[in-house]
XYZ file of C-alpha atoms in Angstrom:
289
model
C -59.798 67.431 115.246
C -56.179 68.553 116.479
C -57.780 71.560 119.150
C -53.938 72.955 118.808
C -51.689 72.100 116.427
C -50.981 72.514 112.834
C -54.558 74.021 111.727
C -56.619 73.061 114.602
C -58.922 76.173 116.171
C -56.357 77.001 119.062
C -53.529 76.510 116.803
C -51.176 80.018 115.395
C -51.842 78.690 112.304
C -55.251 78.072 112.104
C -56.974 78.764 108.990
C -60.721 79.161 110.616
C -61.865 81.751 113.389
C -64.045 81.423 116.346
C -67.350 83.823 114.992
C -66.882 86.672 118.118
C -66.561 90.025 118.425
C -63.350 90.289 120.177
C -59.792 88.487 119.122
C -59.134 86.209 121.494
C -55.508 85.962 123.138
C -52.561 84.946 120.939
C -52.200 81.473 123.293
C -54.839 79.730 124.426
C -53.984 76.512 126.569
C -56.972 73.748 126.862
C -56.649 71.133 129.593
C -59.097 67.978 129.856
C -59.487 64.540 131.710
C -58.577 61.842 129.167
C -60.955 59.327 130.513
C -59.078 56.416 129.317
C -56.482 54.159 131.148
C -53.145 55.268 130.146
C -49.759 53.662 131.438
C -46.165 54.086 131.393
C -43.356 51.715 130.831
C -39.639 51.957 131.461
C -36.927 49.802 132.321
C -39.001 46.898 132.075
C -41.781 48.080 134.806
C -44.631 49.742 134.894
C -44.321 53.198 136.335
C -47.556 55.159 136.184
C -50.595 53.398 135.770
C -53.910 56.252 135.690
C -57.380 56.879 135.065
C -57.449 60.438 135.880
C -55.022 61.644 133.062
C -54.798 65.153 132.123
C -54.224 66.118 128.554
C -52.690 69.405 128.037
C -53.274 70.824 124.479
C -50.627 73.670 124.098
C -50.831 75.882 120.810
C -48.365 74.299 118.223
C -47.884 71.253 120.268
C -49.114 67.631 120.295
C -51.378 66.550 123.275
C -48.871 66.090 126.471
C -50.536 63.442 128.897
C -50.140 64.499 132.543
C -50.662 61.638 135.626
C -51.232 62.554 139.368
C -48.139 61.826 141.737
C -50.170 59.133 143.310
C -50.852 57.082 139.827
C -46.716 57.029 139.824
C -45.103 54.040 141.535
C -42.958 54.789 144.533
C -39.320 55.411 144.189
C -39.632 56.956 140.107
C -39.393 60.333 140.162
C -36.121 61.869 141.549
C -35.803 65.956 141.446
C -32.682 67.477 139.495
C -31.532 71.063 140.265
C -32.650 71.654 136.457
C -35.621 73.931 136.411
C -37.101 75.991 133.653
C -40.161 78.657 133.465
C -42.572 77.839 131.413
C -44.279 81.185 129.577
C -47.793 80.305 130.276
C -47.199 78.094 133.477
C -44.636 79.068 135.253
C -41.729 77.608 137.447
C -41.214 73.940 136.228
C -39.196 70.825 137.913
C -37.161 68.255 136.518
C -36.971 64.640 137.507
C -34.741 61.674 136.655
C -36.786 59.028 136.170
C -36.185 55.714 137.467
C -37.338 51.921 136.127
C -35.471 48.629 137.112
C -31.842 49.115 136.323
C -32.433 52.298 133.920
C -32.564 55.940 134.412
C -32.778 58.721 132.215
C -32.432 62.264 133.307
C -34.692 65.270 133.038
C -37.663 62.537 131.554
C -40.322 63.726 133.318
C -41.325 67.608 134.797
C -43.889 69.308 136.602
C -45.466 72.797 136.420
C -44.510 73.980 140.328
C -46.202 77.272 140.186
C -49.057 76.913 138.652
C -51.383 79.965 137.903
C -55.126 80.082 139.429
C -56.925 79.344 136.260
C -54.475 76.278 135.861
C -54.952 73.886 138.912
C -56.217 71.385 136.663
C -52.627 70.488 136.729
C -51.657 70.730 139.900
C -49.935 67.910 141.510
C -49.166 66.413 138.392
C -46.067 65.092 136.373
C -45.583 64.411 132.346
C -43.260 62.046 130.709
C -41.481 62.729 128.248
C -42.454 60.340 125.298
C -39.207 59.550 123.774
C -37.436 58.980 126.899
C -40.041 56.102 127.996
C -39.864 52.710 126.448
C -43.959 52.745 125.878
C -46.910 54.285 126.651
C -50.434 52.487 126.664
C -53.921 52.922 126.382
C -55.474 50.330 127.923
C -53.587 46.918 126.637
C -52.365 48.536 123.398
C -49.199 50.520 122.466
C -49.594 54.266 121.339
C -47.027 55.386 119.258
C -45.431 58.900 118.081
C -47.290 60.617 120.201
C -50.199 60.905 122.493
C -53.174 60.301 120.498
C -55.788 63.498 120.408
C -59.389 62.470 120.832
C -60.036 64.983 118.278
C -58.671 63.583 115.735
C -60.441 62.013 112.602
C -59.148 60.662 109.178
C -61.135 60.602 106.260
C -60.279 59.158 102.944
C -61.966 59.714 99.499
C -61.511 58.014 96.069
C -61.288 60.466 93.350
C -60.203 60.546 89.431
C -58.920 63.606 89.487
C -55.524 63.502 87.488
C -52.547 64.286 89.570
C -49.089 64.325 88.502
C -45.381 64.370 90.459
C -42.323 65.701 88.644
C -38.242 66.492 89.258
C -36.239 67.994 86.950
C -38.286 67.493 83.950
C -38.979 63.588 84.902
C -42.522 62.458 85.628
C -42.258 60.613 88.587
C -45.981 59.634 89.055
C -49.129 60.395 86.890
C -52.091 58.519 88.294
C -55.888 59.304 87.583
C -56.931 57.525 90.904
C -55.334 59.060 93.557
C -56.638 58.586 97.407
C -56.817 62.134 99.274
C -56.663 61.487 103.002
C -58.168 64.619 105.380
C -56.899 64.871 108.599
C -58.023 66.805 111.131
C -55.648 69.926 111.664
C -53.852 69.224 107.962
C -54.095 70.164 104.873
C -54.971 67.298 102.538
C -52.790 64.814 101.365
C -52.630 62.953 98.253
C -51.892 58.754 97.863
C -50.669 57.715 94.617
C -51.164 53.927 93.928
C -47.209 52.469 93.378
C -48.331 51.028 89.804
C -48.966 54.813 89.196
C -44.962 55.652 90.307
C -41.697 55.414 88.795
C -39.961 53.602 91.395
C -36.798 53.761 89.812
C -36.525 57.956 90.668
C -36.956 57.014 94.087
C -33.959 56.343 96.682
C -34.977 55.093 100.314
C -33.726 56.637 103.350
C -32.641 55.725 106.703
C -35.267 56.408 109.576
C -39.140 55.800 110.154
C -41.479 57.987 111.908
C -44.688 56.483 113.850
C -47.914 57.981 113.708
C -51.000 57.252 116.505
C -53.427 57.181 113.455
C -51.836 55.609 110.754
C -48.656 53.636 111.897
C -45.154 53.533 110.631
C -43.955 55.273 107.620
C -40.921 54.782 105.340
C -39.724 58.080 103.402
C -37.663 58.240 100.182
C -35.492 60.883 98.259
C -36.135 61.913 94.711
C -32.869 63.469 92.714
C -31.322 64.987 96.265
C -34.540 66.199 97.583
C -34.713 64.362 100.959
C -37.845 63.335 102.677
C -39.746 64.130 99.341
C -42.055 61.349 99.131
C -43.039 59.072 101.914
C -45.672 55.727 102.538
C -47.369 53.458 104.746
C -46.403 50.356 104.081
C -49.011 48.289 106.603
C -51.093 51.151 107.793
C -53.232 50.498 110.723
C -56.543 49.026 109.881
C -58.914 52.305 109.960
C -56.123 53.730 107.168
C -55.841 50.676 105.052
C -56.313 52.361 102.010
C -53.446 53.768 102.007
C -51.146 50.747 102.623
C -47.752 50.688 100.283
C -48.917 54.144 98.425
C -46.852 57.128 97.847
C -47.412 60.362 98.454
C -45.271 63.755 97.810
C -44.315 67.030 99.670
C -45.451 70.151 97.323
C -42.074 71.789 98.635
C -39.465 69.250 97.246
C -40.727 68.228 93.832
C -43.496 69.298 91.706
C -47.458 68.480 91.880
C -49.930 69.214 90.042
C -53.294 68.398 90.351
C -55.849 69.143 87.222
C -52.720 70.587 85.874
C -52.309 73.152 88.618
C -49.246 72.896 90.567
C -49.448 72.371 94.481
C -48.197 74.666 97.246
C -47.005 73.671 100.403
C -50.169 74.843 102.573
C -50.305 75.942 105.953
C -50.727 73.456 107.909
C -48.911 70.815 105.834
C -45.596 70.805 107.746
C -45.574 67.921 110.825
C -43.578 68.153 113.732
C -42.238 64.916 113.627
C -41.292 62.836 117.001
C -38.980 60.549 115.361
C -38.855 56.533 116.066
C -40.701 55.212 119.007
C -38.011 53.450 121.407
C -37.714 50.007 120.634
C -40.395 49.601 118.365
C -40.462 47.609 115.291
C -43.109 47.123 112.622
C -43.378 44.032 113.877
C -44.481 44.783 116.966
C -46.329 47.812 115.792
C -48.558 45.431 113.843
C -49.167 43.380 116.602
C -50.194 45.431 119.114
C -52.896 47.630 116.296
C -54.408 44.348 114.735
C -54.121 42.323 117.799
């Protein structure tokens, strides 16, 4: 599962507890070797090419990949003046970044002064995700954000009779709905499109990318932006999803059994936005081979 973020065990929201005595600290940071190949590209090039990753899980956070200074082609990394503190890890560097004829500034940092109990990352610089053009594992693309090896999906069929509404217009009634459980979420609830009233939705600009389930496409229902959203090719392990709809419990009504939905903890996502230069195109191709 997601160790830190949304409800994940060393997440602030977390909706379990560790069975102990004592409360543990309000943060707790976990840092592990990856043990996969992971590279960077920008520019055109390939600038850090590792098998002794870090991944730093930080409480509310998705994983941040780090990669020793000698896994980082020569001539990369350049150190700004910019410098921030970090509350748990102190002192922290900047670097512009460097690939072929690009550069981006502050795209890459490292944790200076580093506490005892956190030499794991010592000597070691992360990338800032958006700023790359692609990150790999192995020969294939990871997209939205470094992937958690915690994470799991489930999906189960069910009859259960659940129903979508705005402003006194049933916008989906469906007695086969798909819930999907993902690790650190609350559940979420597909709705097959013959089930939906297409008509109440309006499409909207921008696409998100997720490591699990691929690119999604998000609509607006009578002003409410962002209310329902859908996979329209999800990656192979998701495929039962593909080109259904589902709906955020904050921005129209849904009731399931005839009890309406809450927005759960849990059920917001941080979302990273578009991955740079990525099309579905090319999203496809580098999930299904």
């Amino acid at each position: 599962m997601g160790l830190s973020w949304q409800q994940g065990p060393l997440a602030p929201g977390t909706v379990g507890r560790l069975l102990i005595p004592d409360p543990l600290p309000e943060r707790l940071l976990f840092a592990e070797p990856l043990r996969r190949r992971m590279r960077v590209r920008f520019g055109g090039s390939w600038i850090a090419d590792s098998e002794d990753v870090v991944l730093l899980h930080e409480p509310g956070r998705y994983p941040v990949a780090y990669f020793p200074l000698a896994d980082i082609a020569s001539g990369v990394l350049e150190e700004t003046e910019h410098t921030t503190r970090h509350r748990d890890l102190g002192q922290t560097t900047w670097y512009t970044v460097k690939g072929g004829t690009e550069s981006k500034q502050r795209a890459a940092w490292q944790h200076v002064e580093l506490p005892g109990h956190a030499e794991m990352l010592k000597g070691r610089v992360a990338f800032a995700w958006r700023a790359m053009d692609a990150f790999y594992e192995e020969d294939e693309r990871i997209v939205g954000h470094a992937a958690d090896a915690y994470h799991r999906i489930d999906i189960r069929r069910t009859s259960r009779h659940l129903t979508v509404r705005s402003g006194g217009r049933v916008v989906a009634d469906t007695e086969r709905p798909l819930v999907l459980y993902e690790s650190g979420f609350a559940p979420r609830w597909y709705v097959p499109r013959d089930d939906v009233d297409e008509s109440a939705l309006t499409p909207v600009e921008g696409q998100t990318f997720c490591p699990y389930k691929g690119l999604a496409s998000y609509y607006e229902i009578d002003g409410a932006r962002g209310a329902a959203w859908s996979y329209e090719d999800a990656w192979q392990e998701v495929a039962q999803v593909s080109g259904m709809l589902s709906f955020e419990a904050d921005r129209v009504e849904v009731y399931l059994d005839g009890v309406r939905m809450s927005l759960e903890p849990g059920q917001n996502v941080v979302s990273h936005g578009m991955d740079r230069n990525l099309d579905l195109d090319e999203a496809v191709a580098n999930q299904h081979g």
